[in-house]
Amino acid sequence: MKYWYIIIFSIVQIVFIHVCFSQVGYGNNWVLGNSTSPEISGTIINFRPDSINIFSSDKSMFMHAANTSMSDAEGNLLFYSNGCEVAGANNILLLNGGSIGHGNLATSFCNSIGSPLTQGILSLPQPGSDYLYYLFYLDLQLTYEFPTGLYFPFAPTNLYYGIIDMSSNNNLGSMVVKDMSVVSDTLSRGMLQAVQNDDGSCWWILMPESHSNCYYTLKLTSNGIDTIFKQCQGIVWDDEDRTGQAVFSQNGKKYVRSNYFNGLNIFDFDSNTGILSNPINIDFGLDTFYFSGAVFSPNSRFIYITAYNNIFQFDLYASDIANSKILVAELNTPANISNKTRFNQALLAPNGKIYIGGTSSHNYLHIIQNPNCYGLNCDVDQYALEMPAFNLYGLPNIPCFGDWSESDICDSITNNISPNVSMDLKVFPNPFNNELHIVSKAQFILEIYDSFGRLVFTKQFDSAQNIVTLDFLLNSMYFYRVVTKHELIGQGKIVKSE
């Protein structure tokens, strides 16, 4: 117990933030842009170990909600797609790369904005190959009216795959297999996602079924797709499945599927068997929003929910994950920016930072600079990256590539208590029964740890006088910290007793 006490509450603490750049380059280029203007129609964000390069693009493809960008292992852009066609790095369609959007996609969307299905397309390198890539994509075949909610009268009925051979066509690439239906059912309108197993020898691809709690699970190996099964876990999703985001944790042990209407759904995931288990559903309550995203921190500890005007952080280390929710950002748009970048789809970049796109047309991205850090210390940097062209709605649907196992340490708060605010902090009574009173002149976050160093409670407070109900805690000694952004304003021991 003394060991944990020293780690958490030592007076002199080494500040150490380790960010590991992803070691493989498959996700190093993001192709964005909702214009087909011949001057500047898009943006390419290129990530390198020591820099980020932003280029304008003269692509002819309109990128919308469905977006995938694939690079080779060295980080050179190979191809990209909007769910309707596939283009190479030279912005010319790959050989046989046209007309992959079927049904209502072809008749209503592909001739204008591209597929409107969030995470409706995904590309993966085939394990064991340097030149073969699998492309998974959805159609929009079914037309029907939903009884409730926001009207969008189409649903996918097929998950297709194609194979791109980048060694063919003079190394410009071609789609050598196309439109192979691997799942035929009424499917969710997006949220297609994948993760590697522990040794990188296979990919698991998850595709939710519509109006269901079932997930089609595919296994991609060096031999191709060799396993397909359906598993059912968690809540049954309703009509509203078009918005939101699905994502795996970087360590492959958690799967999240989230939107406002169906809540934050967290599963354990076995990356060796593909099995989901232990579902948790967290309702968002009064935090009303429609457009949203979900993303894990590199260390797999935190889940960030981007919710239109707000960003929330959830701590998977907390004993009560729902109660660990912290508001880490509220949208604050400078007066000189006319197109707001509402918090929407989010993506962990190869540099260990999280980038957040908007809903309607926007030319700025937000950045969570230190996503491994707890609470406000994650540092949400709004309107941090300006793009040369406007983007609409989506970011590329890119799974986790590389190893983030060394990026799990972060504490940007020093343990030197600020003399300016510490005298204004009062925590009482001590011992306490079920309620703890906290008085502070500054907005703060309260953290409570048990004697083993485990975080058992955390909450952000905005008012000066607060009463915290802790009746769920066992009678014991606990340690607390009271922090503001980048500053510790108080710490100590408290005892809960009858």
CSV table of C-alpha atoms in Angstrom, one decimal:
chain,number,residue,atom,x,y,z
A,1,MET,CA,0.0,0.0,0.0
A,2,LYS,CA,2.8,2.4,0.7
A,3,TYR,CA,4.2,1.8,-2.8
A,4,TRP,CA,1.0,3.0,-4.4
A,5,TYR,CA,0.8,6.0,-2.1
A,6,ILE,CA,4.3,7.1,-3.2
A,7,ILE,CA,3.4,6.8,-6.8
A,8,ILE,CA,0.3,8.8,-6.6
A,9,PHE,CA,1.0,11.4,-4.0
A,10,SER,CA,4.7,12.0,-3.9
A,11,ILE,CA,5.7,15.6,-3.4
A,12,VAL,CA,8.2,15.6,-6.2
A,13,GLN,CA,7.0,13.8,-9.3
A,14,ILE,CA,8.8,13.2,-12.6
A,15,VAL,CA,6.6,14.5,-15.5
A,16,PHE,CA,6.9,11.9,-18.3
A,17,ILE,CA,4.7,11.8,-21.4
A,18,HIS,CA,5.8,9.1,-23.8
A,19,VAL,CA,4.3,9.2,-27.3
A,20,CYS,CA,5.1,6.3,-29.6
A,21,PHE,CA,4.8,6.9,-33.3
A,22,SER,CA,3.1,4.0,-35.1
A,23,GLN,CA,5.8,1.8,-36.5
A,24,VAL,CA,4.0,0.9,-39.7
A,25,GLY,CA,2.8,3.4,-42.3
A,26,TYR,CA,-0.5,2.0,-43.5
A,27,GLY,CA,-2.5,4.8,-41.9
A,28,ASN,CA,0.0,7.7,-42.6
A,29,ASN,CA,-2.0,9.5,-45.3
A,30,TRP,CA,-5.5,10.9,-44.9
A,31,VAL,CA,-7.4,12.0,-48.0
A,32,LEU,CA,-10.1,14.6,-47.2
A,33,GLY,CA,-12.2,17.1,-49.1
A,34,ASN,CA,-15.8,17.6,-50.3
A,35,SER,CA,-15.1,19.5,-53.5
A,36,THR,CA,-14.4,18.5,-57.0
A,37,SER,CA,-13.0,21.9,-58.0
A,38,PRO,CA,-10.1,21.7,-60.4
A,39,GLU,CA,-8.0,24.2,-58.3
A,40,ILE,CA,-8.0,22.8,-54.8
A,41,SER,CA,-10.5,20.0,-54.2
A,42,GLY,CA,-9.0,18.2,-51.3
A,43,THR,CA,-6.4,17.9,-48.5
A,44,ILE,CA,-3.9,15.2,-47.8
A,45,ILE,CA,-2.6,15.0,-44.3
A,46,ASN,CA,0.7,13.1,-44.2
A,47,PHE,CA,2.1,11.9,-40.9
A,48,ARG,CA,5.9,11.3,-40.5
A,49,PRO,CA,7.8,10.5,-37.3
A,50,ASP,CA,9.1,14.0,-37.0
A,51,SER,CA,6.5,16.1,-38.8
A,52,ILE,CA,3.0,16.5,-40.2
A,53,ASN,CA,2.8,17.6,-43.8
A,54,ILE,CA,-0.4,19.1,-45.3
A,55,PHE,CA,-0.9,19.1,-49.0
A,56,SER,CA,-3.6,20.4,-51.3
A,57,SER,CA,-5.0,17.9,-53.8
A,58,ASP,CA,-6.6,18.1,-57.2
A,59,LYS,CA,-8.6,14.9,-56.8
A,60,SER,CA,-11.9,14.6,-58.6
A,61,MET,CA,-13.6,12.4,-56.0
A,62,PHE,CA,-16.0,13.9,-53.4
A,63,MET,CA,-15.3,12.5,-50.0
A,64,HIS,CA,-18.2,12.2,-47.6
A,65,ALA,CA,-19.1,10.0,-44.6
A,66,ALA,CA,-17.6,6.8,-46.2
A,67,ASN,CA,-13.8,7.3,-46.5
A,68,THR,CA,-10.8,5.0,-46.5
A,69,SER,CA,-7.2,5.9,-47.3
A,70,MET,CA,-4.5,3.2,-47.6
A,71,SER,CA,-0.7,3.6,-47.6
A,72,ASP,CA,2.1,1.0,-47.9
A,73,ALA,CA,4.2,0.0,-44.9
A,74,GLU,CA,6.6,2.8,-45.6
A,75,GLY,CA,3.9,5.4,-45.5
A,76,ASN,CA,3.4,6.1,-49.2
A,77,LEU,CA,-0.1,6.7,-50.3
A,78,LEU,CA,-1.5,3.9,-52.5
A,79,PHE,CA,-5.3,4.4,-52.9
A,80,TYR,CA,-8.4,6.0,-51.4
A,81,SER,CA,-12.2,5.6,-51.8
A,82,ASN,CA,-15.5,7.2,-51.0
A,83,GLY,CA,-17.5,4.0,-51.2
A,84,CYS,CA,-18.4,4.5,-54.9
A,85,GLU,CA,-15.0,4.3,-56.6
A,86,VAL,CA,-11.3,3.7,-55.9
A,87,ALA,CA,-8.5,6.1,-57.0
A,88,GLY,CA,-4.8,5.8,-56.8
A,89,ALA,CA,-2.2,8.2,-55.4
A,90,ASN,CA,-2.2,9.9,-58.8
A,91,ASN,CA,-5.9,10.7,-58.4
A,92,ILE,CA,-6.8,8.5,-61.4
A,93,LEU,CA,-9.2,5.6,-60.9
A,94,LEU,CA,-7.6,2.2,-60.3
A,95,LEU,CA,-8.0,-0.3,-63.1
A,96,ASN,CA,-11.4,-1.8,-62.5
A,97,GLY,CA,-11.8,0.5,-59.5
A,98,GLY,CA,-15.1,2.2,-60.6
A,99,SER,CA,-18.7,1.5,-59.7
A,100,ILE,CA,-18.4,-0.2,-56.3
A,101,GLY,CA,-21.5,1.6,-55.0
A,102,HIS,CA,-24.6,-0.5,-55.6
A,103,GLY,CA,-28.4,0.0,-55.3
A,104,ASN,CA,-29.5,3.4,-54.0
A,105,LEU,CA,-25.8,4.4,-53.6
A,106,ALA,CA,-25.4,4.3,-57.4
A,107,THR,CA,-28.7,6.0,-58.2
A,108,SER,CA,-28.9,8.6,-55.4
A,109,PHE,CA,-25.4,9.3,-54.1
A,110,CYS,CA,-22.4,8.2,-56.2
A,111,ASN,CA,-23.0,10.8,-58.9
A,112,SER,CA,-22.7,13.6,-56.3
A,113,ILE,CA,-21.4,13.2,-52.7
A,114,GLY,CA,-20.3,9.6,-52.4
A,115,SER,CA,-21.5,7.1,-49.9
A,116,PRO,CA,-23.3,8.7,-46.9
A,117,LEU,CA,-22.6,5.7,-44.6
A,118,THR,CA,-20.3,6.6,-41.7
A,119,GLN,CA,-17.6,3.9,-41.6
A,120,GLY,CA,-19.2,2.3,-44.7
A,121,ILE,CA,-15.9,1.3,-46.2
A,122,LEU,CA,-12.6,-0.1,-44.8
A,123,SER,CA,-9.3,-1.2,-46.4
A,124,LEU,CA,-6.8,-3.7,-44.9
A,125,PRO,CA,-3.5,-5.1,-45.9
A,126,GLN,CA,-3.7,-8.8,-46.3
A,127,PRO,CA,-1.5,-10.5,-43.7
A,128,GLY,CA,1.7,-11.9,-45.1
A,129,SER,CA,1.5,-9.9,-48.4
A,130,ASP,CA,3.4,-6.7,-49.4
A,131,TYR,CA,1.0,-5.9,-52.3
A,132,LEU,CA,-2.5,-7.3,-51.7
A,133,TYR,CA,-5.1,-5.2,-49.9
A,134,TYR,CA,-8.7,-6.1,-49.1
A,135,LEU,CA,-11.5,-3.5,-49.5
A,136,PHE,CA,-14.7,-4.0,-47.6
A,137,TYR,CA,-17.7,-1.9,-48.5
A,138,LEU,CA,-21.5,-1.6,-48.1
A,139,ASP,CA,-24.4,-1.1,-50.5
A,140,LEU,CA,-27.8,0.6,-50.0
A,141,GLN,CA,-30.2,-1.8,-51.5
A,142,LEU,CA,-33.2,-1.8,-49.1
A,143,THR,CA,-35.8,1.0,-49.2
A,144,TYR,CA,-38.2,1.3,-46.2
A,145,GLU,CA,-39.6,3.8,-43.7
A,146,PHE,CA,-38.5,3.8,-40.1
A,147,PRO,CA,-41.3,4.2,-37.6
A,148,THR,CA,-39.5,6.7,-35.5
A,149,GLY,CA,-36.5,9.1,-35.5
A,150,LEU,CA,-34.7,10.9,-38.3
A,151,TYR,CA,-35.7,9.8,-41.7
A,152,PHE,CA,-33.2,8.0,-43.8
A,153,PRO,CA,-35.1,5.5,-46.0
A,154,PHE,CA,-32.2,3.1,-47.0
A,155,ALA,CA,-30.3,0.3,-45.5
A,156,PRO,CA,-27.4,-2.0,-46.6
A,157,THR,CA,-28.2,-5.6,-47.5
A,158,ASN,CA,-24.7,-6.7,-48.5
A,159,LEU,CA,-21.2,-6.4,-47.2
A,160,TYR,CA,-18.9,-6.8,-50.2
A,161,TYR,CA,-15.2,-7.2,-50.5
A,162,GLY,CA,-12.7,-6.7,-53.3
A,163,ILE,CA,-8.9,-7.3,-53.6
A,164,ILE,CA,-6.5,-4.7,-54.8
A,165,ASP,CA,-3.2,-5.9,-56.2
A,166,MET,CA,-0.7,-3.0,-56.1
A,167,SER,CA,1.9,-4.9,-58.0
A,168,SER,CA,-0.3,-5.1,-61.2
A,169,ASN,CA,-0.9,-2.5,-63.9
A,170,ASN,CA,2.8,-1.3,-63.8
A,171,ASN,CA,2.6,-0.9,-60.0
A,172,LEU,CA,-0.3,1.5,-60.3
A,173,GLY,CA,-2.6,-1.1,-58.9
A,174,SER,CA,-5.8,-2.7,-60.0
A,175,MET,CA,-8.9,-4.2,-58.4
A,176,VAL,CA,-8.4,-7.9,-59.3
A,177,VAL,CA,-11.5,-9.1,-57.3
A,178,LYS,CA,-14.6,-7.1,-57.0
A,179,ASP,CA,-18.1,-7.1,-55.5
A,180,MET,CA,-17.9,-10.4,-53.7
A,181,SER,CA,-20.8,-10.5,-51.2
A,182,VAL,CA,-19.5,-11.9,-47.9
A,183,VAL,CA,-22.5,-11.1,-45.7
A,184,SER,CA,-26.1,-10.8,-47.0
A,185,ASP,CA,-28.5,-9.5,-44.5
A,186,THR,CA,-30.1,-6.2,-43.4
A,187,LEU,CA,-27.1,-4.4,-41.9
A,188,SER,CA,-26.4,-1.3,-39.9
A,189,ARG,CA,-25.8,1.8,-41.9
A,190,GLY,CA,-22.1,1.9,-41.3
A,191,MET,CA,-19.8,1.2,-38.3
A,192,LEU,CA,-17.7,-1.3,-40.1
A,193,GLN,CA,-14.5,-1.8,-38.1
A,194,ALA,CA,-11.5,-4.2,-37.8
A,195,VAL,CA,-8.6,-5.1,-35.4
A,196,GLN,CA,-5.6,-7.3,-35.6
A,197,ASN,CA,-5.0,-10.3,-33.3
A,198,ASP,CA,-2.1,-10.4,-30.9
A,199,ASP,CA,0.6,-11.6,-33.3
A,200,GLY,CA,-0.7,-9.7,-36.3
A,201,SER,CA,-1.4,-12.8,-38.3
A,202,CYS,CA,-5.0,-12.0,-38.9
A,203,TRP,CA,-7.7,-9.3,-38.9
A,204,TRP,CA,-11.1,-9.5,-37.3
A,205,ILE,CA,-13.8,-7.5,-39.1
A,206,LEU,CA,-17.0,-6.6,-37.2
A,207,MET,CA,-20.2,-5.6,-39.0
A,208,PRO,CA,-23.4,-4.9,-37.0
A,209,GLU,CA,-26.7,-6.3,-38.1
A,210,SER,CA,-29.6,-3.9,-38.3
A,211,HIS,CA,-32.2,-3.6,-35.5
A,212,SER,CA,-30.2,-6.2,-33.6
A,213,ASN,CA,-27.6,-6.9,-31.0
A,214,CYS,CA,-25.8,-9.2,-33.4
A,215,TYR,CA,-22.4,-8.7,-35.1
A,216,TYR,CA,-21.1,-10.5,-38.1
A,217,THR,CA,-17.5,-11.4,-37.4
A,218,LEU,CA,-15.0,-12.2,-40.2
A,219,LYS,CA,-11.5,-13.4,-40.0
A,220,LEU,CA,-9.0,-12.3,-42.6
A,221,THR,CA,-5.7,-14.3,-42.8
A,222,SER,CA,-2.9,-14.8,-45.3
A,223,ASN,CA,-5.3,-17.3,-47.0
A,224,GLY,CA,-8.1,-14.9,-47.3
A,225,ILE,CA,-11.4,-14.8,-45.4
A,226,ASP,CA,-11.6,-18.2,-43.7
A,227,THR,CA,-14.0,-17.6,-40.8
A,228,ILE,CA,-17.5,-16.0,-40.7
A,229,PHE,CA,-19.9,-16.2,-37.8
A,230,LYS,CA,-22.6,-14.1,-36.1
A,231,GLN,CA,-22.5,-13.4,-32.4
A,232,CYS,CA,-25.1,-11.5,-30.3
A,233,GLN,CA,-24.2,-9.4,-27.2
A,234,GLY,CA,-25.4,-6.3,-25.5
A,235,ILE,CA,-28.5,-4.1,-26.2
A,236,VAL,CA,-30.6,-4.3,-29.4
A,237,TRP,CA,-30.0,-1.2,-31.4
A,238,ASP,CA,-33.0,0.8,-32.7
A,239,ASP,CA,-33.6,2.6,-36.0
A,240,GLU,CA,-31.1,5.3,-35.3
A,241,ASP,CA,-27.8,3.6,-36.4
A,242,ARG,CA,-26.6,5.9,-39.1
A,243,THR,CA,-24.5,8.3,-36.9
A,244,GLY,CA,-21.9,7.5,-34.3
A,245,GLN,CA,-18.7,5.5,-34.5
A,246,ALA,CA,-17.3,2.0,-33.8
A,247,VAL,CA,-13.7,1.6,-32.7
A,248,PHE,CA,-11.4,-1.0,-31.1
A,249,SER,CA,-8.9,-0.1,-28.3
A,250,GLN,CA,-5.3,0.0,-29.4
A,251,ASN,CA,-4.5,-3.1,-27.3
A,252,GLY,CA,-7.3,-5.0,-29.0
A,253,LYS,CA,-9.0,-5.9,-25.8
A,254,LYS,CA,-12.1,-3.5,-26.0
A,255,TYR,CA,-14.7,-2.8,-28.7
A,256,VAL,CA,-16.9,0.3,-28.6
A,257,ARG,CA,-20.0,1.1,-30.6
A,258,SER,CA,-21.6,4.4,-29.7
A,259,ASN,CA,-24.2,7.0,-30.7
A,260,TYR,CA,-26.6,9.2,-28.7
A,261,PHE,CA,-29.7,7.1,-29.4
A,262,ASN,CA,-28.2,3.8,-28.3
A,263,GLY,CA,-25.6,5.0,-25.9
A,264,LEU,CA,-22.0,4.1,-25.3
A,265,ASN,CA,-21.6,0.3,-25.7
A,266,ILE,CA,-18.4,-1.2,-24.4
A,267,PHE,CA,-17.4,-4.8,-24.9
A,268,ASP,CA,-14.5,-7.0,-23.9
A,269,PHE,CA,-12.9,-8.5,-27.0
A,270,ASP,CA,-10.7,-11.5,-27.4
A,271,SER,CA,-8.5,-10.8,-30.4
A,272,ASN,CA,-7.5,-14.5,-30.7
A,273,THR,CA,-11.0,-15.8,-31.0
A,274,GLY,CA,-13.0,-12.8,-32.2
A,275,ILE,CA,-15.5,-13.2,-29.3
A,276,LEU,CA,-17.3,-10.2,-27.7
A,277,SER,CA,-18.3,-10.4,-24.0
A,278,ASN,CA,-19.2,-8.5,-20.9
A,279,PRO,CA,-21.2,-5.7,-22.6
A,280,ILE,CA,-21.8,-2.4,-20.8
A,281,ASN,CA,-24.3,0.2,-21.9
A,282,ILE,CA,-24.1,3.8,-20.8
A,283,ASP,CA,-26.9,6.1,-21.5
A,284,PHE,CA,-26.0,9.7,-22.4
A,285,GLY,CA,-29.1,11.1,-20.6
A,286,LEU,CA,-29.7,14.8,-21.1
A,287,ASP,CA,-26.5,15.4,-23.1
A,288,THR,CA,-28.5,15.6,-26.3
A,289,PHE,CA,-26.7,15.4,-29.6
A,290,TYR,CA,-27.1,13.7,-33.0
A,291,PHE,CA,-23.7,13.7,-34.7
A,292,SER,CA,-20.9,12.1,-32.6
A,293,GLY,CA,-17.8,10.0,-32.6
A,294,ALA,CA,-15.8,7.6,-30.3
A,295,VAL,CA,-12.1,7.0,-30.0
A,296,PHE,CA,-9.7,5.4,-27.6
A,297,SER,CA,-6.5,6.9,-26.2
A,298,PRO,CA,-3.3,5.3,-27.3
A,299,ASN,CA,-2.9,3.6,-23.9
A,300,SER,CA,-6.4,2.1,-24.2
A,301,ARG,CA,-7.4,3.6,-20.9
A,302,PHE,CA,-9.7,6.5,-22.0
A,303,ILE,CA,-12.7,6.6,-24.3
A,304,TYR,CA,-13.5,10.0,-25.8
A,305,ILE,CA,-17.0,10.7,-27.0
A,306,THR,CA,-17.2,13.7,-29.4
A,307,ALA,CA,-20.7,15.0,-29.1
A,308,TYR,CA,-21.4,17.9,-31.4
A,309,ASN,CA,-20.8,20.8,-28.9
A,310,ASN,CA,-19.0,18.8,-26.2
A,311,ILE,CA,-16.3,16.2,-25.7
A,312,PHE,CA,-16.5,13.7,-22.9
A,313,GLN,CA,-13.8,11.4,-21.4
A,314,PHE,CA,-14.6,8.0,-19.8
A,315,ASP,CA,-12.0,6.2,-17.8
A,316,LEU,CA,-12.0,2.4,-18.2
A,317,TYR,CA,-9.8,2.1,-15.1
A,318,ALA,CA,-12.6,3.5,-12.9
A,319,SER,CA,-14.7,1.0,-10.9
A,320,ASP,CA,-17.8,2.9,-12.2
A,321,ILE,CA,-17.1,3.8,-15.9
A,322,ALA,CA,-20.4,5.7,-16.3
A,323,ASN,CA,-19.7,7.8,-13.3
A,324,SER,CA,-16.2,8.6,-14.6
A,325,LYS,CA,-17.5,10.8,-17.4
A,326,ILE,CA,-15.8,14.2,-17.5
A,327,LEU,CA,-16.5,17.1,-19.8
A,328,VAL,CA,-13.1,18.0,-21.3
A,329,ALA,CA,-14.2,20.5,-23.9
A,330,GLU,CA,-17.0,22.7,-25.0
A,331,LEU,CA,-17.1,24.1,-28.5
A,332,ASN,CA,-15.5,27.5,-28.7
A,333,THR,CA,-15.4,28.9,-32.2
A,334,PRO,CA,-13.3,32.0,-32.9
A,335,ALA,CA,-15.2,35.0,-34.3
A,336,ASN,CA,-13.2,34.9,-37.6
A,337,ILE,CA,-14.2,31.3,-38.4
A,338,SER,CA,-17.6,31.2,-40.2
A,339,ASN,CA,-17.8,27.4,-40.7
A,340,LYS,CA,-17.9,25.8,-37.3
A,341,THR,CA,-16.2,22.4,-36.9
A,342,ARG,CA,-18.7,20.7,-34.6
A,343,PHE,CA,-17.3,17.7,-32.7
A,344,ASN,CA,-18.0,14.6,-34.8
A,345,GLN,CA,-15.9,11.7,-36.1
A,346,ALA,CA,-12.6,11.2,-34.3
A,347,LEU,CA,-9.4,9.3,-35.3
A,348,LEU,CA,-6.2,8.5,-33.5
A,349,ALA,CA,-3.3,9.5,-35.7
A,350,PRO,CA,0.1,7.8,-36.1
A,351,ASN,CA,1.6,10.5,-33.9
A,352,GLY,CA,-0.5,9.6,-30.9
A,353,LYS,CA,-2.8,12.6,-31.1
A,354,ILE,CA,-6.5,12.5,-31.8
A,355,TYR,CA,-8.0,14.5,-34.6
A,356,ILE,CA,-11.6,15.5,-34.7
A,357,GLY,CA,-13.7,16.5,-37.8
A,358,GLY,CA,-17.0,18.3,-38.1
A,359,THR,CA,-20.5,17.7,-39.4
A,360,SER,CA,-21.2,20.2,-42.2
A,361,SER,CA,-18.5,21.7,-44.4
A,362,HIS,CA,-15.4,22.7,-42.4
A,363,ASN,CA,-11.7,23.5,-43.0
A,364,TYR,CA,-10.3,23.1,-39.5
A,365,LEU,CA,-9.7,20.0,-37.4
A,366,HIS,CA,-9.5,19.9,-33.6
A,367,ILE,CA,-6.7,18.0,-31.9
A,368,ILE,CA,-6.5,16.3,-28.5
A,369,GLN,CA,-2.9,16.8,-27.9
A,370,ASN,CA,-2.3,14.5,-24.9
A,371,PRO,CA,-5.1,11.8,-25.1
A,372,ASN,CA,-3.3,9.6,-22.5
A,373,CYS,CA,-3.8,12.3,-19.9
A,374,TYR,CA,-6.7,12.3,-17.5
A,375,GLY,CA,-9.4,15.0,-17.5
A,376,LEU,CA,-8.6,18.5,-18.7
A,377,ASN,CA,-5.0,17.5,-19.0
A,378,CYS,CA,-5.7,15.7,-22.3
A,379,ASP,CA,-5.6,19.3,-23.8
A,380,VAL,CA,-8.3,19.7,-26.4
A,381,ASP,CA,-6.8,22.2,-28.9
A,382,GLN,CA,-9.7,23.5,-30.9
A,383,TYR,CA,-9.4,24.6,-34.5
A,384,ALA,CA,-5.7,23.5,-34.3
A,385,LEU,CA,-5.2,22.4,-37.9
A,386,GLU,CA,-6.3,24.4,-40.9
A,387,MET,CA,-6.8,22.6,-44.2
A,388,PRO,CA,-6.5,24.1,-47.7
A,389,ALA,CA,-9.8,22.7,-48.8
A,390,PHE,CA,-13.2,22.2,-47.1
A,391,ASN,CA,-14.1,18.8,-45.8
A,392,LEU,CA,-17.6,17.3,-45.1
A,393,TYR,CA,-18.5,15.0,-42.2
A,394,GLY,CA,-16.1,12.1,-42.3
A,395,LEU,CA,-12.5,11.2,-41.5
A,396,PRO,CA,-10.9,8.1,-43.0
A,397,ASN,CA,-12.0,4.8,-41.4
A,398,ILE,CA,-8.6,3.5,-40.4
A,399,PRO,CA,-8.0,0.7,-37.8
A,400,CYS,CA,-5.1,0.7,-35.4
A,401,PHE,CA,-1.8,-0.1,-37.1
A,402,GLY,CA,1.4,-0.7,-35.0
A,403,ASP,CA,2.2,-1.1,-31.3
A,404,TRP,CA,1.1,1.5,-28.7
A,405,SER,CA,2.2,-0.6,-25.7
A,406,GLU,CA,4.9,2.0,-24.7
A,407,SER,CA,2.6,5.0,-24.7
A,408,ASP,CA,0.8,4.2,-21.5
A,409,ILE,CA,2.4,6.7,-19.1
A,410,CYS,CA,1.2,10.3,-18.8
A,411,ASP,CA,0.9,12.8,-16.0
A,412,SER,CA,1.3,16.4,-17.1
A,413,ILE,CA,0.3,17.6,-13.6
A,414,THR,CA,3.1,18.4,-11.2
A,415,ASN,CA,2.6,17.6,-7.6
A,416,ASN,CA,3.8,21.1,-6.5
A,417,ILE,CA,0.6,22.5,-5.0
A,418,SER,CA,-0.1,26.0,-6.2
A,419,PRO,CA,0.2,28.5,-3.3
A,420,ASN,CA,-2.3,30.8,-5.0
A,421,VAL,CA,-5.2,28.5,-4.8
A,422,SER,CA,-4.4,25.8,-2.2
A,423,MET,CA,-5.5,28.0,0.7
A,424,ASP,CA,-8.9,28.5,-1.0
A,425,LEU,CA,-9.5,24.7,-1.1
A,426,LYS,CA,-11.5,23.0,1.8
A,427,VAL,CA,-12.3,19.3,2.0
A,428,PHE,CA,-14.5,18.3,4.9
A,429,PRO,CA,-15.6,16.6,7.1
A,430,ASN,CA,-12.8,14.1,7.7
A,431,PRO,CA,-13.8,11.3,8.6
A,432,PHE,CA,-17.0,11.5,6.6
A,433,ASN,CA,-20.0,9.3,6.4
A,434,ASN,CA,-21.7,9.4,3.0
A,435,GLU,CA,-21.2,13.0,1.9
A,436,LEU,CA,-17.9,15.0,1.3
A,437,HIS,CA,-18.0,18.8,1.1
A,438,ILE,CA,-15.5,20.6,-1.2
A,439,VAL,CA,-15.1,24.3,-1.5
A,440,SER,CA,-12.9,25.9,-4.1
A,441,LYS,CA,-12.7,29.1,-6.1
A,442,ALA,CA,-11.6,27.4,-9.2
A,443,GLN,CA,-13.2,24.8,-11.6
A,444,PHE,CA,-11.6,21.5,-10.6
A,445,ILE,CA,-11.6,17.7,-10.9
A,446,LEU,CA,-11.8,15.5,-7.9
A,447,GLU,CA,-10.0,12.1,-8.0
A,448,ILE,CA,-10.4,9.5,-5.2
A,449,TYR,CA,-8.1,6.5,-5.0
A,450,ASP,CA,-8.3,3.4,-2.8
A,451,SER,CA,-5.4,2.1,-0.8
A,452,PHE,CA,-4.2,0.0,-3.8
A,453,GLY,CA,-3.9,3.1,-6.0
A,454,ARG,CA,-7.0,2.3,-8.0
A,455,LEU,CA,-9.2,5.2,-9.2
A,456,VAL,CA,-12.6,4.7,-7.6
A,457,PHE,CA,-14.2,8.1,-8.3
A,458,THR,CA,-13.7,11.1,-10.4
A,459,LYS,CA,-15.9,14.0,-11.4
A,460,GLN,CA,-15.5,17.5,-12.7
A,461,PHE,CA,-17.0,20.4,-10.7
A,462,ASP,CA,-17.8,23.9,-11.9
A,463,SER,CA,-19.3,25.6,-8.8
A,464,ALA,CA,-17.6,26.9,-5.7
A,465,GLN,CA,-19.4,24.8,-3.1
A,466,ASN,CA,-20.1,21.1,-3.7
A,467,ILE,CA,-21.4,18.1,-1.9
A,468,VAL,CA,-20.2,14.7,-3.2
A,469,THR,CA,-22.2,11.6,-2.4
A,470,LEU,CA,-19.9,8.7,-1.8
A,471,ASP,CA,-22.3,6.2,-0.2
A,472,PHE,CA,-21.1,3.5,-2.5
A,473,LEU,CA,-17.6,3.5,-1.0
A,474,LEU,CA,-16.7,0.9,1.6
A,475,ASN,CA,-15.6,2.2,5.0
A,476,SER,CA,-11.8,2.6,4.6
A,477,MET,CA,-9.0,5.1,4.0
A,478,TYR,CA,-8.8,6.8,0.6
A,479,PHE,CA,-6.5,9.3,-1.0
A,480,TYR,CA,-7.8,12.3,-3.0
A,481,ARG,CA,-6.4,14.8,-5.4
A,482,VAL,CA,-8.0,18.0,-6.6
A,483,VAL,CA,-6.7,19.3,-9.9
A,484,THR,CA,-7.3,22.0,-12.4
A,485,LYS,CA,-5.8,22.0,-15.9
A,486,HIS,CA,-2.0,21.3,-15.5
A,487,GLU,CA,-2.1,22.2,-11.8
A,488,LEU,CA,-2.6,20.3,-8.5
A,489,ILE,CA,-4.4,22.4,-5.9
A,490,GLY,CA,-4.8,19.9,-3.1
A,491,GLN,CA,-4.3,16.3,-2.0
A,492,GLY,CA,-4.5,14.2,1.1
A,493,LYS,CA,-6.1,11.4,3.0
A,494,ILE,CA,-9.8,11.0,3.8
A,495,VAL,CA,-11.5,8.3,5.9
A,496,LYS,CA,-15.0,7.0,5.3
A,497,SER,CA,-16.7,5.6,8.4
A,498,GLU,CA,-20.2,5.2,9.9
